[in-house]
């Protein structure tokens, strides 16, 4: 019986950590003068209380990225993101201008059926708002049911 419990526990740990092992990093290599662009994993408390959304990078200038971090060169770029909160998502295309050697983060919040997306410069540690955009919620996420087992002795 103990072996069965250990096996079930192993499968649960494997299922939960399997997603974390997947690379969340896309880069063609940082070059001199390039800037870092990051999406955002919402804080759990703010996800529910303040409608902070998860933000993932989908495309940069039409090229598929599907990551949470990428490097961009100086100048104008079109960034396509996916933001989601509480089962509602939005795919938003953002025309953004980047300066060299900076670190940027894209965050989003959802109020009603509208996502407000912000580009923040986080190079110095204190976020500085660069631009803000809005996008309507475009669809629902598929619900995932995750069974939880509580093992007792």
mmCIF file with all atom_site columns, C-alpha atoms in Angstrom:
data_model
loop_
_atom_site.group_PDB
_atom_site.id
_atom_site.type_symbol
_atom_site.label_atom_id
_atom_site.label_alt_id
_atom_site.label_comp_id
_atom_site.label_asym_id
_atom_site.label_entity_id
_atom_site.label_seq_id
_atom_site.pdbx_PDB_ins_code
_atom_site.Cartn_x
_atom_site.Cartn_y
_atom_site.Cartn_z
_atom_site.occupancy
_atom_site.B_iso_or_equiv
_atom_site.pdbx_formal_charge
_atom_site.auth_seq_id
_atom_site.auth_comp_id
_atom_site.auth_asym_id
_atom_site.auth_atom_id
_atom_site.pdbx_PDB_model_num
ATOM 1   C CA . UNK A 1 1   ? 0.000   0.000  0.000   1.00 0.00 ? 1   UNK A CA 1
ATOM 2   C CA . UNK A 1 2   ? 2.863   2.350  0.831   1.00 0.00 ? 2   UNK A CA 1
ATOM 3   C CA . UNK A 1 3   ? 4.412   1.743  -2.576  1.00 0.00 ? 3   UNK A CA 1
ATOM 4   C CA . UNK A 1 4   ? 1.114   2.606  -4.274  1.00 0.00 ? 4   UNK A CA 1
ATOM 5   C CA . UNK A 1 5   ? 0.872   5.863  -2.305  1.00 0.00 ? 5   UNK A CA 1
ATOM 6   C CA . UNK A 1 6   ? 4.456   6.778  -3.188  1.00 0.00 ? 6   UNK A CA 1
ATOM 7   C CA . UNK A 1 7   ? 3.763   6.050  -6.866  1.00 0.00 ? 7   UNK A CA 1
ATOM 8   C CA . UNK A 1 8   ? 0.619   8.219  -6.839  1.00 0.00 ? 8   UNK A CA 1
ATOM 9   C CA . UNK A 1 9   ? 2.523   11.012 -5.094  1.00 0.00 ? 9   UNK A CA 1
ATOM 10  C CA . UNK A 1 10  ? 5.295   10.743 -7.694  1.00 0.00 ? 10  UNK A CA 1
ATOM 11  C CA . UNK A 1 11  ? 2.753   11.016 -10.530 1.00 0.00 ? 11  UNK A CA 1
ATOM 12  C CA . UNK A 1 12  ? 1.171   14.096 -8.920  1.00 0.00 ? 12  UNK A CA 1
ATOM 13  C CA . UNK A 1 13  ? 4.536   15.803 -8.484  1.00 0.00 ? 13  UNK A CA 1
ATOM 14  C CA . UNK A 1 14  ? 5.476   14.927 -12.057 1.00 0.00 ? 14  UNK A CA 1
ATOM 15  C CA . UNK A 1 15  ? 2.183   16.312 -13.390 1.00 0.00 ? 15  UNK A CA 1
ATOM 16  C CA . UNK A 1 16  ? 2.511   19.576 -11.471 1.00 0.00 ? 16  UNK A CA 1
ATOM 17  C CA . UNK A 1 17  ? 6.188   20.208 -12.218 1.00 0.00 ? 17  UNK A CA 1
ATOM 18  C CA . UNK A 1 18  ? 6.139   18.969 -15.797 1.00 0.00 ? 18  UNK A CA 1
ATOM 19  C CA . UNK A 1 19  ? 4.937   22.346 -17.071 1.00 0.00 ? 19  UNK A CA 1
ATOM 20  C CA . UNK A 1 20  ? 7.644   24.170 -15.148 1.00 0.00 ? 20  UNK A CA 1
ATOM 21  C CA . UNK A 1 21  ? 10.351  22.212 -16.960 1.00 0.00 ? 21  UNK A CA 1
ATOM 22  C CA . UNK A 1 22  ? 9.204   23.594 -20.301 1.00 0.00 ? 22  UNK A CA 1
ATOM 23  C CA . UNK A 1 23  ? 11.344  26.444 -21.560 1.00 0.00 ? 23  UNK A CA 1
ATOM 24  C CA . UNK A 1 24  ? 9.695   29.811 -21.037 1.00 0.00 ? 24  UNK A CA 1
ATOM 25  C CA . UNK A 1 25  ? 12.504  31.586 -22.830 1.00 0.00 ? 25  UNK A CA 1
ATOM 26  C CA . UNK A 1 26  ? 12.855  32.559 -26.472 1.00 0.00 ? 26  UNK A CA 1
ATOM 27  C CA . UNK A 1 27  ? 15.893  34.362 -27.806 1.00 0.00 ? 27  UNK A CA 1
ATOM 28  C CA . UNK A 1 28  ? 17.933  34.646 -30.937 1.00 0.00 ? 28  UNK A CA 1
ATOM 29  C CA . UNK A 1 29  ? 20.623  35.899 -28.595 1.00 0.00 ? 29  UNK A CA 1
ATOM 30  C CA . UNK A 1 30  ? 20.966  39.203 -26.874 1.00 0.00 ? 30  UNK A CA 1
ATOM 31  C CA . UNK A 1 31  ? 22.929  41.626 -29.016 1.00 0.00 ? 31  UNK A CA 1
ATOM 32  C CA . UNK A 1 32  ? 24.565  44.862 -27.996 1.00 0.00 ? 32  UNK A CA 1
ATOM 33  C CA . UNK A 1 33  ? 21.880  47.515 -27.830 1.00 0.00 ? 33  UNK A CA 1
ATOM 34  C CA . UNK A 1 34  ? 18.996  45.041 -27.629 1.00 0.00 ? 34  UNK A CA 1
ATOM 35  C CA . UNK A 1 35  ? 16.360  45.323 -24.925 1.00 0.00 ? 35  UNK A CA 1
ATOM 36  C CA . UNK A 1 36  ? 14.637  42.620 -22.916 1.00 0.00 ? 36  UNK A CA 1
ATOM 37  C CA . UNK A 1 37  ? 10.851  42.326 -23.210 1.00 0.00 ? 37  UNK A CA 1
ATOM 38  C CA . UNK A 1 38  ? 8.943   40.218 -20.700 1.00 0.00 ? 38  UNK A CA 1
ATOM 39  C CA . UNK A 1 39  ? 5.343   39.163 -20.257 1.00 0.00 ? 39  UNK A CA 1
ATOM 40  C CA . UNK A 1 40  ? 3.864   38.856 -16.791 1.00 0.00 ? 40  UNK A CA 1
ATOM 41  C CA . UNK A 1 41  ? 2.763   36.045 -14.511 1.00 0.00 ? 41  UNK A CA 1
ATOM 42  C CA . UNK A 1 42  ? 0.092   37.631 -12.346 1.00 0.00 ? 42  UNK A CA 1
ATOM 43  C CA . UNK A 1 43  ? 0.489   37.624 -8.586  1.00 0.00 ? 43  UNK A CA 1
ATOM 44  C CA . UNK A 1 44  ? -2.002  35.086 -7.198  1.00 0.00 ? 44  UNK A CA 1
ATOM 45  C CA . UNK A 1 45  ? -3.639  37.524 -4.770  1.00 0.00 ? 45  UNK A CA 1
ATOM 46  C CA . UNK A 1 46  ? -3.886  40.357 -7.330  1.00 0.00 ? 46  UNK A CA 1
ATOM 47  C CA . UNK A 1 47  ? -5.125  37.864 -9.957  1.00 0.00 ? 47  UNK A CA 1
ATOM 48  C CA . UNK A 1 48  ? -8.310  37.413 -7.918  1.00 0.00 ? 48  UNK A CA 1
ATOM 49  C CA . UNK A 1 49  ? -8.602  40.706 -6.030  1.00 0.00 ? 49  UNK A CA 1
ATOM 50  C CA . UNK A 1 50  ? -7.437  43.286 -8.581  1.00 0.00 ? 50  UNK A CA 1
ATOM 51  C CA . UNK A 1 51  ? -8.001  41.345 -11.832 1.00 0.00 ? 51  UNK A CA 1
ATOM 52  C CA . UNK A 1 52  ? -4.310  41.307 -12.738 1.00 0.00 ? 52  UNK A CA 1
ATOM 53  C CA . UNK A 1 53  ? -3.871  39.159 -15.855 1.00 0.00 ? 53  UNK A CA 1
ATOM 54  C CA . UNK A 1 54  ? -1.230  36.745 -17.093 1.00 0.00 ? 54  UNK A CA 1
ATOM 55  C CA . UNK A 1 55  ? 0.493   38.125 -20.216 1.00 0.00 ? 55  UNK A CA 1
ATOM 56  C CA . UNK A 1 56  ? 2.302   35.972 -22.780 1.00 0.00 ? 56  UNK A CA 1
ATOM 57  C CA . UNK A 1 57  ? 4.244   37.118 -25.849 1.00 0.00 ? 57  UNK A CA 1
ATOM 58  C CA . UNK A 1 58  ? 2.826   35.495 -29.000 1.00 0.00 ? 58  UNK A CA 1
ATOM 59  C CA . UNK A 1 59  ? 4.472   37.350 -31.896 1.00 0.00 ? 59  UNK A CA 1
ATOM 60  C CA . UNK A 1 60  ? 7.041   40.049 -32.518 1.00 0.00 ? 60  UNK A CA 1
ATOM 61  C CA . UNK A 1 61  ? 6.793   41.679 -35.951 1.00 0.00 ? 61  UNK A CA 1
ATOM 62  C CA . UNK A 1 62  ? 4.780   38.711 -37.227 1.00 0.00 ? 62  UNK A CA 1
ATOM 63  C CA . UNK A 1 63  ? 7.310   36.123 -36.040 1.00 0.00 ? 63  UNK A CA 1
ATOM 64  C CA . UNK A 1 64  ? 5.959   33.535 -33.597 1.00 0.00 ? 64  UNK A CA 1
ATOM 65  C CA . UNK A 1 65  ? 7.589   33.714 -30.172 1.00 0.00 ? 65  UNK A CA 1
ATOM 66  C CA . UNK A 1 66  ? 5.136   32.044 -27.734 1.00 0.00 ? 66  UNK A CA 1
ATOM 67  C CA . UNK A 1 67  ? 7.290   32.763 -24.716 1.00 0.00 ? 67  UNK A CA 1
ATOM 68  C CA . UNK A 1 68  ? 7.437   35.038 -21.750 1.00 0.00 ? 68  UNK A CA 1
ATOM 69  C CA . UNK A 1 69  ? 10.770  36.681 -22.580 1.00 0.00 ? 69  UNK A CA 1
ATOM 70  C CA . UNK A 1 70  ? 12.383  37.912 -25.783 1.00 0.00 ? 70  UNK A CA 1
ATOM 71  C CA . UNK A 1 71  ? 14.939  40.414 -27.014 1.00 0.00 ? 71  UNK A CA 1
ATOM 72  C CA . UNK A 1 72  ? 14.017  43.342 -29.238 1.00 0.00 ? 72  UNK A CA 1
ATOM 73  C CA . UNK A 1 73  ? 16.152  45.829 -31.098 1.00 0.00 ? 73  UNK A CA 1
ATOM 74  C CA . UNK A 1 74  ? 15.779  49.588 -30.875 1.00 0.00 ? 74  UNK A CA 1
ATOM 75  C CA . UNK A 1 75  ? 12.848  51.114 -32.762 1.00 0.00 ? 75  UNK A CA 1
ATOM 76  C CA . UNK A 1 76  ? 9.232   50.322 -33.543 1.00 0.00 ? 76  UNK A CA 1
ATOM 77  C CA . UNK A 1 77  ? 7.870   46.789 -33.309 1.00 0.00 ? 77  UNK A CA 1
ATOM 78  C CA . UNK A 1 78  ? 4.442   45.181 -33.422 1.00 0.00 ? 78  UNK A CA 1
ATOM 79  C CA . UNK A 1 79  ? 3.971   42.904 -30.422 1.00 0.00 ? 79  UNK A CA 1
ATOM 80  C CA . UNK A 1 80  ? 1.055   40.467 -30.245 1.00 0.00 ? 80  UNK A CA 1
ATOM 81  C CA . UNK A 1 81  ? 0.211   39.268 -26.744 1.00 0.00 ? 81  UNK A CA 1
ATOM 82  C CA . UNK A 1 82  ? -2.340  37.047 -25.068 1.00 0.00 ? 82  UNK A CA 1
ATOM 83  C CA . UNK A 1 83  ? -3.708  38.249 -21.731 1.00 0.00 ? 83  UNK A CA 1
ATOM 84  C CA . UNK A 1 84  ? -6.003  36.141 -19.589 1.00 0.00 ? 84  UNK A CA 1
ATOM 85  C CA . UNK A 1 85  ? -7.731  36.370 -16.250 1.00 0.00 ? 85  UNK A CA 1
ATOM 86  C CA . UNK A 1 86  ? -10.468 34.261 -14.654 1.00 0.00 ? 86  UNK A CA 1
ATOM 87  C CA . UNK A 1 87  ? -11.179 32.213 -17.781 1.00 0.00 ? 87  UNK A CA 1
ATOM 88  C CA . UNK A 1 88  ? -11.418 35.217 -20.126 1.00 0.00 ? 88  UNK A CA 1
ATOM 89  C CA . UNK A 1 89  ? -8.699  36.048 -22.640 1.00 0.00 ? 89  UNK A CA 1
ATOM 90  C CA . UNK A 1 90  ? -7.776  38.682 -25.176 1.00 0.00 ? 90  UNK A CA 1
ATOM 91  C CA . UNK A 1 91  ? -5.301  38.685 -28.034 1.00 0.00 ? 91  UNK A CA 1
ATOM 92  C CA . UNK A 1 92  ? -4.010  42.229 -28.472 1.00 0.00 ? 92  UNK A CA 1
ATOM 93  C CA . UNK A 1 93  ? -1.637  43.694 -31.050 1.00 0.00 ? 93  UNK A CA 1
ATOM 94  C CA . UNK A 1 94  ? 0.499   46.536 -29.727 1.00 0.00 ? 94  UNK A CA 1
ATOM 95  C CA . UNK A 1 95  ? 2.574   49.000 -31.776 1.00 0.00 ? 95  UNK A CA 1
ATOM 96  C CA . UNK A 1 96  ? 5.474   49.771 -29.402 1.00 0.00 ? 96  UNK A CA 1
ATOM 97  C CA . UNK A 1 97  ? 8.733   51.721 -29.619 1.00 0.00 ? 97  UNK A CA 1
ATOM 98  C CA . UNK A 1 98  ? 11.789  50.494 -27.729 1.00 0.00 ? 98  UNK A CA 1
ATOM 99  C CA . UNK A 1 99  ? 15.003  52.232 -26.654 1.00 0.00 ? 99  UNK A CA 1
ATOM 100 C CA . UNK A 1 100 ? 18.315  50.324 -26.579 1.00 0.00 ? 100 UNK A CA 1
ATOM 101 C CA . UNK A 1 101 ? 19.675  48.528 -23.495 1.00 0.00 ? 101 UNK A CA 1
ATOM 102 C CA . UNK A 1 102 ? 16.443  48.699 -21.500 1.00 0.00 ? 102 UNK A CA 1
ATOM 103 C CA . UNK A 1 103 ? 14.328  46.112 -19.690 1.00 0.00 ? 103 UNK A CA 1
ATOM 104 C CA . UNK A 1 104 ? 10.584  46.223 -20.411 1.00 0.00 ? 104 UNK A CA 1
ATOM 105 C CA . UNK A 1 105 ? 7.605   44.362 -18.974 1.00 0.00 ? 105 UNK A CA 1
ATOM 106 C CA . UNK A 1 106 ? 4.050   44.121 -20.333 1.00 0.00 ? 106 UNK A CA 1
ATOM 107 C CA . UNK A 1 107 ? 1.327   43.883 -17.671 1.00 0.00 ? 107 UNK A CA 1
ATOM 108 C CA . UNK A 1 108 ? -2.460  43.754 -17.952 1.00 0.00 ? 108 UNK A CA 1
ATOM 109 C CA . UNK A 1 109 ? -5.556  44.073 -15.808 1.00 0.00 ? 109 UNK A CA 1
ATOM 110 C CA . UNK A 1 110 ? -9.139  43.116 -16.668 1.00 0.00 ? 110 UNK A CA 1
ATOM 111 C CA . UNK A 1 111 ? -12.095 45.269 -15.686 1.00 0.00 ? 111 UNK A CA 1
ATOM 112 C CA . UNK A 1 112 ? -15.404 44.009 -17.027 1.00 0.00 ? 112 UNK A CA 1
ATOM 113 C CA . UNK A 1 113 ? -14.809 42.881 -20.597 1.00 0.00 ? 113 UNK A CA 1
ATOM 114 C CA . UNK A 1 114 ? -11.796 45.131 -21.225 1.00 0.00 ? 114 UNK A CA 1
ATOM 115 C CA . UNK A 1 115 ? -8.100  44.417 -20.691 1.00 0.00 ? 115 UNK A CA 1
ATOM 116 C CA . UNK A 1 116 ? -5.848  47.400 -19.999 1.00 0.00 ? 116 UNK A CA 1
ATOM 117 C CA . UNK A 1 117 ? -2.301  46.614 -21.134 1.00 0.00 ? 117 UNK A CA 1
ATOM 118 C CA . UNK A 1 118 ? 0.705   48.626 -19.966 1.00 0.00 ? 118 UNK A CA 1
ATOM 119 C CA . UNK A 1 119 ? 4.289   48.711 -21.198 1.00 0.00 ? 119 UNK A CA 1
ATOM 120 C CA . UNK A 1 120 ? 6.593   49.390 -18.247 1.00 0.00 ? 120 UNK A CA 1
ATOM 121 C CA . UNK A 1 121 ? 10.308  50.233 -18.235 1.00 0.00 ? 121 UNK A CA 1
ATOM 122 C CA . UNK A 1 122 ? 11.739  48.261 -15.288 1.00 0.00 ? 122 UNK A CA 1
ATOM 123 C CA . UNK A 1 123 ? 15.441  48.901 -15.967 1.00 0.00 ? 123 UNK A CA 1
ATOM 124 C CA . UNK A 1 124 ? 16.017  50.959 -12.826 1.00 0.00 ? 124 UNK A CA 1
ATOM 125 C CA . UNK A 1 125 ? 13.873  48.758 -10.565 1.00 0.00 ? 125 UNK A CA 1
ATOM 126 C CA . UNK A 1 126 ? 10.924  51.149 -10.211 1.00 0.00 ? 126 UNK A CA 1
ATOM 127 C CA . UNK A 1 127 ? 8.377   50.568 -13.007 1.00 0.00 ? 127 UNK A CA 1
ATOM 128 C CA . UNK A 1 128 ? 7.913   53.581 -15.304 1.00 0.00 ? 128 UNK A CA 1
ATOM 129 C CA . UNK A 1 129 ? 4.788   53.630 -17.496 1.00 0.00 ? 129 UNK A CA 1
ATOM 130 C CA . UNK A 1 130 ? 5.740   53.985 -21.178 1.00 0.00 ? 130 UNK A CA 1
ATOM 131 C CA . UNK A 1 131 ? 2.363   53.369 -22.837 1.00 0.00 ? 131 UNK A CA 1
ATOM 132 C CA . UNK A 1 132 ? -1.105  52.009 -22.161 1.00 0.00 ? 132 UNK A CA 1
ATOM 133 C CA . UNK A 1 133 ? -3.547  50.248 -24.509 1.00 0.00 ? 133 UNK A CA 1
ATOM 134 C CA . UNK A 1 134 ? -6.980  48.655 -24.183 1.00 0.00 ? 134 UNK A CA 1
ATOM 135 C CA . UNK A 1 135 ? -8.379  45.541 -25.790 1.00 0.00 ? 135 UNK A CA 1
ATOM 136 C CA . UNK A 1 136 ? -11.728 43.803 -25.549 1.00 0.00 ? 136 UNK A CA 1
ATOM 137 C CA . UNK A 1 137 ? -11.992 40.284 -24.191 1.00 0.00 ? 137 UNK A CA 1
ATOM 138 C CA . UNK A 1 138 ? -12.170 38.004 -27.210 1.00 0.00 ? 138 UNK A CA 1
ATOM 139 C CA . UNK A 1 139 ? -12.877 34.554 -25.833 1.00 0.00 ? 139 UNK A CA 1
ATOM 140 C CA . UNK A 1 140 ? -13.048 32.081 -23.009 1.00 0.00 ? 140 UNK A CA 1
ATOM 141 C CA . UNK A 1 141 ? -10.281 29.745 -21.966 1.00 0.00 ? 141 UNK A CA 1
ATOM 142 C CA . UNK A 1 142 ? -11.021 26.060 -21.783 1.00 0.00 ? 142 UNK A CA 1
ATOM 143 C CA . UNK A 1 143 ? -11.454 25.005 -18.178 1.00 0.00 ? 143 UNK A CA 1
ATOM 144 C CA . UNK A 1 144 ? -8.981  22.473 -16.851 1.00 0.00 ? 144 UNK A CA 1
ATOM 145 C CA . UNK A 1 145 ? -10.027 20.147 -14.057 1.00 0.00 ? 145 UNK A CA 1
ATOM 146 C CA . UNK A 1 146 ? -7.107  19.040 -11.918 1.00 0.00 ? 146 UNK A CA 1
ATOM 147 C CA . UNK A 1 147 ? -7.832  16.242 -9.465  1.00 0.00 ? 147 UNK A CA 1
ATOM 148 C CA . UNK A 1 148 ? -6.355  16.716 -6.008  1.00 0.00 ? 148 UNK A CA 1
ATOM 149 C CA . UNK A 1 149 ? -5.624  13.723 -3.810  1.00 0.00 ? 149 UNK A CA 1
ATOM 150 C CA . UNK A 1 150 ? -5.009  14.002 -0.102  1.00 0.00 ? 150 UNK A CA 1
ATOM 151 C CA . UNK A 1 151 ? -3.115  11.046 1.223   1.00 0.00 ? 151 UNK A CA 1
ATOM 152 C CA . UNK A 1 152 ? -3.536  10.150 4.865   1.00 0.00 ? 152 UNK A CA 1
ATOM 153 C CA . UNK A 1 153 ? -1.891  7.504  6.960   1.00 0.00 ? 153 UNK A CA 1
#
